[in-house]
Coordinates of C-alpha atoms in Angstrom, one line a residue:
X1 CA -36.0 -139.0 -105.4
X2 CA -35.4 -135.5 -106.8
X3 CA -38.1 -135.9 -109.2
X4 CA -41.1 -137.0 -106.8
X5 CA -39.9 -133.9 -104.4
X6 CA -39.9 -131.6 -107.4
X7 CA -43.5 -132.8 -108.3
X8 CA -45.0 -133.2 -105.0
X9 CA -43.8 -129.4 -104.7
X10 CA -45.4 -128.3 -108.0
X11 CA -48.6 -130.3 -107.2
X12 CA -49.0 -128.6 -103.9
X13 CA -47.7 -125.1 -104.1
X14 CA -50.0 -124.5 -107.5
X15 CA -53.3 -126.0 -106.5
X16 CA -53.8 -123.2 -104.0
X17 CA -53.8 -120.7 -106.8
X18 CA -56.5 -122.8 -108.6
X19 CA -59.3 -122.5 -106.1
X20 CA -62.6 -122.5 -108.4
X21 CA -64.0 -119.3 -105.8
X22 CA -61.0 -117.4 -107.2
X23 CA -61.4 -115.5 -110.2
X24 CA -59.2 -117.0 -113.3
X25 CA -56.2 -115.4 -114.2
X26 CA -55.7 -113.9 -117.7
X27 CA -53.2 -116.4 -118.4
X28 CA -53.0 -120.5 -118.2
X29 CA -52.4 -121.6 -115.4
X30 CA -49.8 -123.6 -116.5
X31 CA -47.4 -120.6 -116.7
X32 CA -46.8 -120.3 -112.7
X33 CA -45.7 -124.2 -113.2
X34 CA -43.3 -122.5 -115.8
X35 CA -42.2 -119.7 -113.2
X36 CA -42.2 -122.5 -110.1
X37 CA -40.0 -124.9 -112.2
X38 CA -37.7 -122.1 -113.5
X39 CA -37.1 -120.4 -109.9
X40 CA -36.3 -124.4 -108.4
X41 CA -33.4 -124.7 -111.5
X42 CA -32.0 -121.6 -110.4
X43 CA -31.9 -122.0 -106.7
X44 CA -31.0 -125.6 -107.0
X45 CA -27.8 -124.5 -108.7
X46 CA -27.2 -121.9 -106.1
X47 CA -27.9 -124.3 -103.3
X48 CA -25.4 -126.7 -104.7
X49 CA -22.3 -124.1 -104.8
X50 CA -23.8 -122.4 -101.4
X51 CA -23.2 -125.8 -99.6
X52 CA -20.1 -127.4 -101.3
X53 CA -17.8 -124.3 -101.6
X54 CA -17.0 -124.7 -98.0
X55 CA -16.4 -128.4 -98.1
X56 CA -14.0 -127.7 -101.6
X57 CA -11.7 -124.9 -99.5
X58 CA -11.3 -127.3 -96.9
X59 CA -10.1 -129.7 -98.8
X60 CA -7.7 -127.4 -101.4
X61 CA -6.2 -126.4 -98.5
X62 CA -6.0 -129.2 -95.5
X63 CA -6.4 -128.5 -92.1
X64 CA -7.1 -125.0 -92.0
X65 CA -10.5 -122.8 -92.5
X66 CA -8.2 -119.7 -94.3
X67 CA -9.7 -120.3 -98.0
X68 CA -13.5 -121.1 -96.7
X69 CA -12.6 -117.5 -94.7
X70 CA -11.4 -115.2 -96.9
X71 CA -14.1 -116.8 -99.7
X72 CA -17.2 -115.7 -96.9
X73 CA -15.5 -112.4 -96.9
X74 CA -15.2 -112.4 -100.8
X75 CA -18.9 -112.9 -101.6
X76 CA -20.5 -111.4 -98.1
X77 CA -18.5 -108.3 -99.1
X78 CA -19.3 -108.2 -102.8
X79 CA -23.2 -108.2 -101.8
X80 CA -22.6 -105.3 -99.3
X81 CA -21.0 -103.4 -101.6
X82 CA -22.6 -104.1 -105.1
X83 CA -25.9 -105.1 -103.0
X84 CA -27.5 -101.6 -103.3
X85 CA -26.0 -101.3 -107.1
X86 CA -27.5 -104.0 -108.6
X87 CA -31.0 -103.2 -107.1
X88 CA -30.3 -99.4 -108.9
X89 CA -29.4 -101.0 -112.3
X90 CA -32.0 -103.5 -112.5
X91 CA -34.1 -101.2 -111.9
X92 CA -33.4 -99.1 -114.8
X93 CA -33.4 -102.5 -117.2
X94 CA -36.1 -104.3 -119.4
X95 CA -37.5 -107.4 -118.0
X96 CA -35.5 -109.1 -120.7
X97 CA -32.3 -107.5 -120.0
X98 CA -32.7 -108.6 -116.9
X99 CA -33.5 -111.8 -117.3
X100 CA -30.7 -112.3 -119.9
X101 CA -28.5 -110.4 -117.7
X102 CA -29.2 -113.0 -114.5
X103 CA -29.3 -116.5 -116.3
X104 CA -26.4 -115.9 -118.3
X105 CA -24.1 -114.4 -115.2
X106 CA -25.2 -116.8 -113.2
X107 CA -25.0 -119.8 -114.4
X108 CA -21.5 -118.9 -116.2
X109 CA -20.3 -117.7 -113.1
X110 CA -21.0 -121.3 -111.6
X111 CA -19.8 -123.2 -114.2
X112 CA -16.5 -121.3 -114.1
X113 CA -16.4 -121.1 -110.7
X114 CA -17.1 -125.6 -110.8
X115 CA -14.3 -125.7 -113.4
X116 CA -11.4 -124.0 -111.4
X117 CA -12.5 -125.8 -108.5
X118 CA -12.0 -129.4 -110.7
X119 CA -8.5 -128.2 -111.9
X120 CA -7.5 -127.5 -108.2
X121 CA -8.5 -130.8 -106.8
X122 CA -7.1 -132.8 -109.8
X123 CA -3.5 -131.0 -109.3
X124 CA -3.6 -130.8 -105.6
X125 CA 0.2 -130.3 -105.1
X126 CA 0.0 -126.9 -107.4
X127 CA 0.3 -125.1 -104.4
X128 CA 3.9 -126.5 -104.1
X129 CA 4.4 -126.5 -107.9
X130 CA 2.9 -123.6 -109.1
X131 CA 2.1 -120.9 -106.1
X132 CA 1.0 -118.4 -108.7
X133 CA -0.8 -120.6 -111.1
X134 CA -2.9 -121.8 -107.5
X135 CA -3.3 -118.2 -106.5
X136 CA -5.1 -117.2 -109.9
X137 CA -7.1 -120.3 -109.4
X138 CA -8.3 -119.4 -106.0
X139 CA -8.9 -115.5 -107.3
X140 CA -11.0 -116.8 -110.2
X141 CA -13.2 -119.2 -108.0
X142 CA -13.6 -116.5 -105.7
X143 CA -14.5 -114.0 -108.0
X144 CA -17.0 -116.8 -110.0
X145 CA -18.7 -117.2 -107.1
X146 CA -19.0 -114.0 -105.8
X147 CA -20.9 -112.6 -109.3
X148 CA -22.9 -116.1 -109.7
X149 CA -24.3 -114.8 -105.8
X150 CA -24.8 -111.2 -107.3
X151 CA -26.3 -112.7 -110.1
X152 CA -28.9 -114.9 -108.4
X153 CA -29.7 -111.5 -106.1
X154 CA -30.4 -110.1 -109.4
X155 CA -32.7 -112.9 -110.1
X156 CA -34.1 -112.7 -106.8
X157 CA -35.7 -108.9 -106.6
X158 CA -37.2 -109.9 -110.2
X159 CA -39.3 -112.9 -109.1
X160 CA -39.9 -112.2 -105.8
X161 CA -40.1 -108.1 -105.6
X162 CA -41.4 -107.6 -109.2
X163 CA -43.3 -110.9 -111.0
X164 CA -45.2 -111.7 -108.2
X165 CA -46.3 -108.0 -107.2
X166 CA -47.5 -107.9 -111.2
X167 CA -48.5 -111.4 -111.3
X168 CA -51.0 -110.8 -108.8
X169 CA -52.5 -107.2 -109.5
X170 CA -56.7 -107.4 -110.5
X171 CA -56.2 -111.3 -108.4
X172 CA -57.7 -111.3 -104.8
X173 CA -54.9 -110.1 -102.3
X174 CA -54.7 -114.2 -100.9
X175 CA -52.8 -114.5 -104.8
X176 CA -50.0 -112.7 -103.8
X177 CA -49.8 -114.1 -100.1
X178 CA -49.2 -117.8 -102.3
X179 CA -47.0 -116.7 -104.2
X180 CA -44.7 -115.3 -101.7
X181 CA -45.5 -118.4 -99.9
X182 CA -44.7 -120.8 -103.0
X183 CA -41.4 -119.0 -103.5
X184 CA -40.2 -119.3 -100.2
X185 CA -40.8 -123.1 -100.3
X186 CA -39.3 -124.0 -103.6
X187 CA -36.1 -122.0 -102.2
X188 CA -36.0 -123.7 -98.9
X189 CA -37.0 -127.6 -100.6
X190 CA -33.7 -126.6 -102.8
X191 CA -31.9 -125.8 -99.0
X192 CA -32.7 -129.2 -97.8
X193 CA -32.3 -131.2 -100.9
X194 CA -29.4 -130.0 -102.5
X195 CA -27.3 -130.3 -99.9
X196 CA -28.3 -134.1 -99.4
X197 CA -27.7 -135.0 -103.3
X198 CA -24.4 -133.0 -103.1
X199 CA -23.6 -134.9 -99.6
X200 CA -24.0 -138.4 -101.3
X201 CA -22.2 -137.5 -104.5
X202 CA -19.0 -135.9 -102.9
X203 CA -19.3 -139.2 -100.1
X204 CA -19.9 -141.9 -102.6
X205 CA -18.2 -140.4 -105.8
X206 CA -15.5 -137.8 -104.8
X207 CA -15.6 -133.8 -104.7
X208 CA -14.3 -133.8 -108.2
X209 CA -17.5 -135.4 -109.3
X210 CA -19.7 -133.1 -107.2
X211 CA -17.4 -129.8 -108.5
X212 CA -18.4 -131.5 -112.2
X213 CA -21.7 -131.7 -111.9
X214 CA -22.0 -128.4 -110.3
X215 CA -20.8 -127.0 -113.9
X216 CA -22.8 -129.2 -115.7
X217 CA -25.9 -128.5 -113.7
X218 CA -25.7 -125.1 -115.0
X219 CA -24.8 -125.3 -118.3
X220 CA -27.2 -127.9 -119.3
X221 CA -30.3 -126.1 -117.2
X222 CA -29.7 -122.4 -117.9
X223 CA -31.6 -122.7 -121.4
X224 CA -34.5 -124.6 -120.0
X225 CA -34.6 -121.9 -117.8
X226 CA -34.6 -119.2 -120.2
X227 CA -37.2 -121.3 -122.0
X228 CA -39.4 -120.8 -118.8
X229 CA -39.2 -117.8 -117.9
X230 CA -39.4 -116.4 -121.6
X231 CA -42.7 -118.4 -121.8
X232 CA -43.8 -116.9 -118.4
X233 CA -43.3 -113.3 -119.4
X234 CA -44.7 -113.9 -123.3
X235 CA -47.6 -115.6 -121.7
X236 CA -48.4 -113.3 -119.0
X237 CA -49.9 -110.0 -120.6
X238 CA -49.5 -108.1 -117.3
X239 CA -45.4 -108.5 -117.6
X240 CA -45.4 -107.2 -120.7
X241 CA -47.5 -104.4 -120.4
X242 CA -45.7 -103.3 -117.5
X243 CA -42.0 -104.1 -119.3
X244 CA -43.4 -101.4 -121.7
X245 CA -44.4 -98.7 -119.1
X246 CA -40.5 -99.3 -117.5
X247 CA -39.1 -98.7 -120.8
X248 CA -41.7 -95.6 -121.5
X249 CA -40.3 -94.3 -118.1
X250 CA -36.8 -94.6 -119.0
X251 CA -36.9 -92.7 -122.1
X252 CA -38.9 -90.2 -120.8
X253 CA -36.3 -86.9 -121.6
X254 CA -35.3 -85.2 -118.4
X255 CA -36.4 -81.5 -118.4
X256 CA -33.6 -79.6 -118.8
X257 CA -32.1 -76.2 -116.9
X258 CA -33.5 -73.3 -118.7
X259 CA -31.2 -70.6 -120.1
X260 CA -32.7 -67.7 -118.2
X261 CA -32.3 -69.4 -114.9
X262 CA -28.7 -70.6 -116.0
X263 CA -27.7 -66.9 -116.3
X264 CA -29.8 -65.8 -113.4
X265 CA -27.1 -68.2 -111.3
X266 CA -24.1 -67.4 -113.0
X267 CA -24.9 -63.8 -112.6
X268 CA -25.0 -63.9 -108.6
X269 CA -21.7 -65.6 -108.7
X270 CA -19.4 -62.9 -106.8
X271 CA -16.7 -61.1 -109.0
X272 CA -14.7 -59.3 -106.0
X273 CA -11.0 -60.4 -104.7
X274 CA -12.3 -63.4 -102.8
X275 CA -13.0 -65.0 -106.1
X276 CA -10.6 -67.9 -105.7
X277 CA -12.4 -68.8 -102.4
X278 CA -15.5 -68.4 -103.8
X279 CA -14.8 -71.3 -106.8
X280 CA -13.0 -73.5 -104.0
X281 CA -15.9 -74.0 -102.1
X282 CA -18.1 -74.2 -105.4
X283 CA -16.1 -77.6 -106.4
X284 CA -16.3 -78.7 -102.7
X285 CA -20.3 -78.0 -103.1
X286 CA -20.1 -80.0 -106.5
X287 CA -18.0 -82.6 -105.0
X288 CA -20.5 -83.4 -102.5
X289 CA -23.5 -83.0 -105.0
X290 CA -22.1 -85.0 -107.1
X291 CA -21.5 -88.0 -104.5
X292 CA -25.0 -87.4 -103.0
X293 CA -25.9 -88.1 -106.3
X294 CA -24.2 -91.5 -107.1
X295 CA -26.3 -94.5 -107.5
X296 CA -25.1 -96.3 -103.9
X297 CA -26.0 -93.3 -101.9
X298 CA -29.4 -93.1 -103.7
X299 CA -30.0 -96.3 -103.3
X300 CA -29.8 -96.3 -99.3
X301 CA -31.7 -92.7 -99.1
X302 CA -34.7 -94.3 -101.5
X303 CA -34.2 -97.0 -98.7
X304 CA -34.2 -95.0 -95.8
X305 CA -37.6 -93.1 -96.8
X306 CA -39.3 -96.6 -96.8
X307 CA -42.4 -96.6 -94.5
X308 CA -41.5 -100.3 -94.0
X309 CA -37.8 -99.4 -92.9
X310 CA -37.8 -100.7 -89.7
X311 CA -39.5 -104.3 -90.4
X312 CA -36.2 -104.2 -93.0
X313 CA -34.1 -103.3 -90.6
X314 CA -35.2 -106.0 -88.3
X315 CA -35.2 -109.0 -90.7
X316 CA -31.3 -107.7 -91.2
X317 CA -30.9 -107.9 -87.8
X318 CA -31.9 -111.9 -87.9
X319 CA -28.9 -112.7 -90.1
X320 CA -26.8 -111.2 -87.7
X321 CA -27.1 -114.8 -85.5
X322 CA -24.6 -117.3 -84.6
X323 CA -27.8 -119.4 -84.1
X324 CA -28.7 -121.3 -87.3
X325 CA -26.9 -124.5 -89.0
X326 CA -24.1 -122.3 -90.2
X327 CA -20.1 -122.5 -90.1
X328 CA -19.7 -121.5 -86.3
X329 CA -22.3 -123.6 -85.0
X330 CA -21.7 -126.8 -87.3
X331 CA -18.4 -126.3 -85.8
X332 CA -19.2 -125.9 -82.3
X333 CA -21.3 -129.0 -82.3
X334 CA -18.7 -130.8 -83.4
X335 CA -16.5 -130.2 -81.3
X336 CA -19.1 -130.9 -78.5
X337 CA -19.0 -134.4 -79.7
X338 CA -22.3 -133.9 -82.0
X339 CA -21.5 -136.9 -84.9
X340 CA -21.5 -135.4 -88.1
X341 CA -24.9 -137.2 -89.4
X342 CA -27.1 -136.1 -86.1
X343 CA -26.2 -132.5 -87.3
X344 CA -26.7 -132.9 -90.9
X345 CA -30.1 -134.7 -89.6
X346 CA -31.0 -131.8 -87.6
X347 CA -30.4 -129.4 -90.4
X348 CA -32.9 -131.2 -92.3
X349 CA -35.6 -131.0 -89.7
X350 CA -35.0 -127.1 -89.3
X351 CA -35.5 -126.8 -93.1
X352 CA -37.9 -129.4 -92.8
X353 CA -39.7 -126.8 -90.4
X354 CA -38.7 -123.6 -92.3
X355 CA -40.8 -125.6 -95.4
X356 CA -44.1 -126.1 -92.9
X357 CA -43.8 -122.0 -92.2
X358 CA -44.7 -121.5 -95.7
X359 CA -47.9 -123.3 -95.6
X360 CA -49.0 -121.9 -92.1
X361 CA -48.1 -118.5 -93.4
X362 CA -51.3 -118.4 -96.0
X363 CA -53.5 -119.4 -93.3
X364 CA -52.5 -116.9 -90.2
X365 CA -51.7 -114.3 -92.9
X366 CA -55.7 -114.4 -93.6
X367 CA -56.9 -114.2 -90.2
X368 CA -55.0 -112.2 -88.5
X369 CA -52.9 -109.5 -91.6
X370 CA -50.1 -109.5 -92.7
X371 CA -48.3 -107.0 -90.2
X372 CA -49.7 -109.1 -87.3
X373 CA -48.4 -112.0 -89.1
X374 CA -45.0 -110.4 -88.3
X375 CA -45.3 -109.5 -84.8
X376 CA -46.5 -112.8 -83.8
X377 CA -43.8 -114.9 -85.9
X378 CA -40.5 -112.6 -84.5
X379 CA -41.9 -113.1 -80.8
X380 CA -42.0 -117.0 -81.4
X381 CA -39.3 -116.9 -82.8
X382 CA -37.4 -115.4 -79.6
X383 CA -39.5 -117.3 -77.4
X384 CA -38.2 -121.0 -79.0
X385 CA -34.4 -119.1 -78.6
X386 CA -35.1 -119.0 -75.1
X387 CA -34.2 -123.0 -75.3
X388 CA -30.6 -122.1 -76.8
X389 CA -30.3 -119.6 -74.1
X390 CA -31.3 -122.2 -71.1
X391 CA -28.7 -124.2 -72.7
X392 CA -25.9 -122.4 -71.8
X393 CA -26.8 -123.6 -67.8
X394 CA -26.8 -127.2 -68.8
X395 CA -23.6 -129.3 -67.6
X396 CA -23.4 -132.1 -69.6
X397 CA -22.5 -131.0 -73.2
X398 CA -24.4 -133.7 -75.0
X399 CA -27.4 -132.6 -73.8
X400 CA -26.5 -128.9 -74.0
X401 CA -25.7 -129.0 -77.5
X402 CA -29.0 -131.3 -78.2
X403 CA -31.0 -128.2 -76.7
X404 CA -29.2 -125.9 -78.6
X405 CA -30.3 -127.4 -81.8
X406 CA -33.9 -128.0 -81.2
X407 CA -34.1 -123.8 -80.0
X408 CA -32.7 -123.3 -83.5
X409 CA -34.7 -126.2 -85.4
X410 CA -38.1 -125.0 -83.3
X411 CA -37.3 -121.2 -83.9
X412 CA -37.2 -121.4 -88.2
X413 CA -40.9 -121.7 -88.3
X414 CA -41.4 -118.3 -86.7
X415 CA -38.3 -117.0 -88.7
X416 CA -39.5 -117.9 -92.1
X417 CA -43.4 -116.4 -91.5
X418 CA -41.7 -112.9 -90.5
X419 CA -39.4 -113.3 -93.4
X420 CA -42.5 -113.7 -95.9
X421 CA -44.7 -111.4 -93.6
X422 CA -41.7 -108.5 -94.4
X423 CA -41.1 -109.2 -97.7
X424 CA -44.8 -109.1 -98.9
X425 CA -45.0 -105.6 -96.3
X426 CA -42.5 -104.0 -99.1
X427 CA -43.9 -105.5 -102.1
X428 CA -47.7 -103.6 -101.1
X429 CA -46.3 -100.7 -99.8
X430 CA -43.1 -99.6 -101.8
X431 CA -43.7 -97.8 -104.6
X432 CA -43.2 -99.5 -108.2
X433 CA -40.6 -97.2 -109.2
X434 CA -38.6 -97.7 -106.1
X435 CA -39.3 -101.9 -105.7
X436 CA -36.0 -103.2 -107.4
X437 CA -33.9 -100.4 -105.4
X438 CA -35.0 -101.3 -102.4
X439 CA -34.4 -104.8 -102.8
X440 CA -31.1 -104.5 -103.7
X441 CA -30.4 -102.2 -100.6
X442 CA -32.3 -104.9 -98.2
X443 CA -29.9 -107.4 -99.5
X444 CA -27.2 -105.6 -99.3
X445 CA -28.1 -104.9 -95.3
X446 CA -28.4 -108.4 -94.3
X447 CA -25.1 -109.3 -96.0
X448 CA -23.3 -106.5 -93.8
X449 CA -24.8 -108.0 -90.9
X450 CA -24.2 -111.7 -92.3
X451 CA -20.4 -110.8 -92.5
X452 CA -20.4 -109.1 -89.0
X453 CA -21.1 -112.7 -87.6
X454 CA -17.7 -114.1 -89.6
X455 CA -15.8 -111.2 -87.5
X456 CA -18.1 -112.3 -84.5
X457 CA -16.4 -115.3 -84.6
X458 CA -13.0 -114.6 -85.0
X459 CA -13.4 -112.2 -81.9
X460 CA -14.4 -114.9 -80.3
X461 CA -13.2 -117.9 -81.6
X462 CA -12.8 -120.2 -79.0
X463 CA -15.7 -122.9 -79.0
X464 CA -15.7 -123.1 -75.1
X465 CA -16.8 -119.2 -75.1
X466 CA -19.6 -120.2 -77.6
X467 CA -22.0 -119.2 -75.4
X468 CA -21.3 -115.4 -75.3
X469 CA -22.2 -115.9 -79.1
X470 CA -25.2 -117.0 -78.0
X471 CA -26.2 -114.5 -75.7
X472 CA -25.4 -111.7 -78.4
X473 CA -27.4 -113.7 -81.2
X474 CA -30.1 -113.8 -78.4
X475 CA -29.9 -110.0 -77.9
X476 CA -30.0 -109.3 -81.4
X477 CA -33.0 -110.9 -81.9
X478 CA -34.4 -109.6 -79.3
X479 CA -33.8 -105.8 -81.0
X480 CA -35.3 -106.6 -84.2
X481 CA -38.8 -108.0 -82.4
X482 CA -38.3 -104.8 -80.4
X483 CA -38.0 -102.6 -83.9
X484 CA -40.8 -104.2 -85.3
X485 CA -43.5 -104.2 -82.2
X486 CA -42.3 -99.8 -82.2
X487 CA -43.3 -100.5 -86.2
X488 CA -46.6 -102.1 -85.6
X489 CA -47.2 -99.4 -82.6
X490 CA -46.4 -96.5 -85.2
X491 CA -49.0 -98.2 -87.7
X492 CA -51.7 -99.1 -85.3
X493 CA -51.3 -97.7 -81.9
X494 CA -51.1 -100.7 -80.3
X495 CA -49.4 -104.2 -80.1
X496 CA -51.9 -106.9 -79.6
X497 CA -55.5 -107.3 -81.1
X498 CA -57.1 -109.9 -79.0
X499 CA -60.5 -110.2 -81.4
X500 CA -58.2 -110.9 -84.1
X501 CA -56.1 -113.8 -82.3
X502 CA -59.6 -115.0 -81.7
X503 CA -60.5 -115.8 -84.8
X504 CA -57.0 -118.4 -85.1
X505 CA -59.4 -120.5 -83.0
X506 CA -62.1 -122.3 -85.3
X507 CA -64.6 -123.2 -82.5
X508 CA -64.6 -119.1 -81.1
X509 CA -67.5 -117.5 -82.4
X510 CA -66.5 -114.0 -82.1
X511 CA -69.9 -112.4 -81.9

């Protein structure tokens, strides 16, 4: 099963890229099969701890949701706060280091993270025993997990804010709309199908099994993905060449303070009684130079000066939702009634639908731009919410909670085309010196706003009030589609280019 999805994925995310009217790449082909089949391996081991960490805390600790919480806060925190940092030092590493860097981190951190998971189910009454040997456990899954997630944002910004930007330069500009497109699907096939293979292992075998083969996974993968990806960059001369003008960059000596201007300074320094003063407010000034300077803060002002800040800003916004398959909502349905394989069915049709967006993407993308792409996408998006919303009204809670997820299901295909519509905004239109910074910043952003949903829900915690949750979701979305129409306004003076739509409509003959 895994292996037909894998190649029916290969087969028709590449054969775009082959189209005979498209000039030939300087490089086979077959290297973006390398790159596809290195980025599933990755993601597929990321999907498989992304899904099963909750189920594991559960069942370490029975009956309550305290180690599944204070893990979300663990890694959502760890992204807000090393977000920004691992953008900035990636940025000033060699595609190698960075490469080695990810893939080793990673997939150790996984495999470390699967191992102290195994010893904690197999000695379940450690908690009782051993309080301290179980507390180190839990630290050192926690902490596992949070750098394998840091890690895989390393990975990330290199493939899908770097490769593909230089993958595609001298190709026509449709090269780099695929490959943003191919991306997305290989990550969201590994959202719908690792869960499902994880999901029969842990209800067929055990969770001790499915924490086994999560370590496994990644120890026996990570060298054929080095393999791949090594033969993607060594095969792709453009990688290379521009791995060589980082490096020239980095080494390039910083001009230094002359001596004349050194004494010009030192001589205006004032020499009467208020001299003390004077050198207190000069180590105040140096103080706050010196924190101005630090890499976080630079990494947010290089962020900030973005022309694309506010389409950023709004995709944040989106993970700031109750309204997806998550935690709160899985939970909600539940305890509406929902049986646990009609949800887990219905999360498979919204990924199902998520997957579709990145084929219709390419297509609207070419008709209509990519910013229009974007306006159009976050307006359908809100517009399938309003179903969740009308929800809220319905009585009987069956059919409430049916509504509720077919607005969610219905409202990923306009999610996913602005999510590829804003990512390929910053990959044309932030500078190549600033790319892997501002990644790491974006990241960052929606993991702030990803952990202000966990405190959302404590708030309000009580799944009869669920529907204030929803209205706030609502009204969130409904600001970023307001920040991005005042983004395409700024650009282009106006909202809606009807000749444009027009030509979505084969049989209109614009002329």
């Amino acid at each position: 099963m895994m292996e037909y999805e894998e190649n029916t994925i290969l087969m028709s995310t590449t054969e775009p890229l082959l189209l005979p009217q498209h000039p030939q790449p300087p490089f086979p082909s077959s290297l973006l099969i390398y790159l596809y089949v290195g980025h599933f391996l990755a993601r597929w081991g990321a999907r498989m701890w992304e899904f099963s960490v909750g189920l594991y805390m559960i069942d370490i600790w029975p009956n309550s949701l305290l180690l599944a919480a204070v893990y979300g806060v663990v890694e959502s925190g760890s992204t807000v706060v090393f977000g920004p940092l691992v953008g900035h030092l990636i940025d000033r590493l060699t595609y190698l280091k960075i490469l080695q860097l990810w893939l080793l981190t990673q997939n150790l951190s996984f495999m470390v993270a699967g191992g102290t998971v195994v010893a904690l189910l197999v000695y379940p009454d450690l908690k009782s025993t051993n309080y301290l040997a179980f507390i180190s456990l839990v630290i050192v899954t926690n902490i596992s997990g949070a750098l394998g997630v840091l890690s895989t944002l390393a990975g990330t910004i290199l493939i899908e804010r770097e490769w593909a930007v230089v993958i595609s330069e001298g190709q026509p500009p449709e090269v780099l709309t695929q490959l943003n497109s191919v991306i997305r699907r290989i990550d969201l096939t590994c959202k719908l199908g690792a869960p499902v293979v994880t999901g029969f292992i842990i209800s067929f075998i055990s969770l001790k099994a499915s924490a086994l083969t999560l370590s496994l996974w990644n120890i026996l993968s990570v060298f054929l993905q080095y393999w791949l990806l090594m033969s993607v960059y060594n095969g792709i001369p453009s990688l290379g060449e521009r791995n060589q003008k980082r490096a020239a960059l980095r080494l390039a000596p910083v001009p230094e303070e002359s001596p004349s201007t050194s004494q010009e300074q030192t001589s205006l320094l004032p020499l009467d009684a208020n001299h003390s003063e004077s050198s207190n407010s000069s180590w105040t000034r140096k103080i706050i130079e010196r924190f101005s300077k630090s890499p976080y803060i630079v990494a947010w002002r290089v962020y900030l000066q973005q022309d694309v800040v506010l389409p950023g800003v709004a995709l944040a916004l989106l993970y700031f939702t109750v309204l997806s398959f998550g935690t709160l909502m899985t939970a909600t349905l539940e305890w509406e009634g929902i049986p646990a394989y009609v949800i887990g069915i219905a999360r498979g049709v919204s990924a199902a639908i998520g997957i579709s967006a990145t084929f219709l993407y390419p297509i609207v993308q070419s008709r209509i731009s990519t910013l229009r792409t974007g306006i159009w996408s976050i307006w359908s998006q809100w517009a399938f919410l309003l179903v969740c919303v009308a929800s809220i009204w319905v009585k009987n809670n069956i059919t409430s909670a049916y509504l509720l997820m077919a607005g969610v299901a219905a409202s990923r295909l306009g999610l996913w085309m602005f999510d590829l519509s804003v990512i390929q905004q910053m990959q044309e239109q932030v500078p190549e010196s600033d790319r892997m910074v501002v990644g790491g910043v974006q990241n960052s952003l929606q993991s702030v706003l990803d952990c202000m949903t966990y405190v959302m829900g404590v708030v309000i915690s009580n799944p009869q009030d669920f529907w204030e949750l929803i209205l706030i979701s609502f009204l969130l979305v409904s600001l970023a589609a307001g920040l991005y129409s005042l983004h395409i306004y700024r650009v282009r003076k106006h909202l809606i280019h009807f000749e444009k739509l027009l030509l979505l409509v084969p049989w209109v003959n614009p002329s």
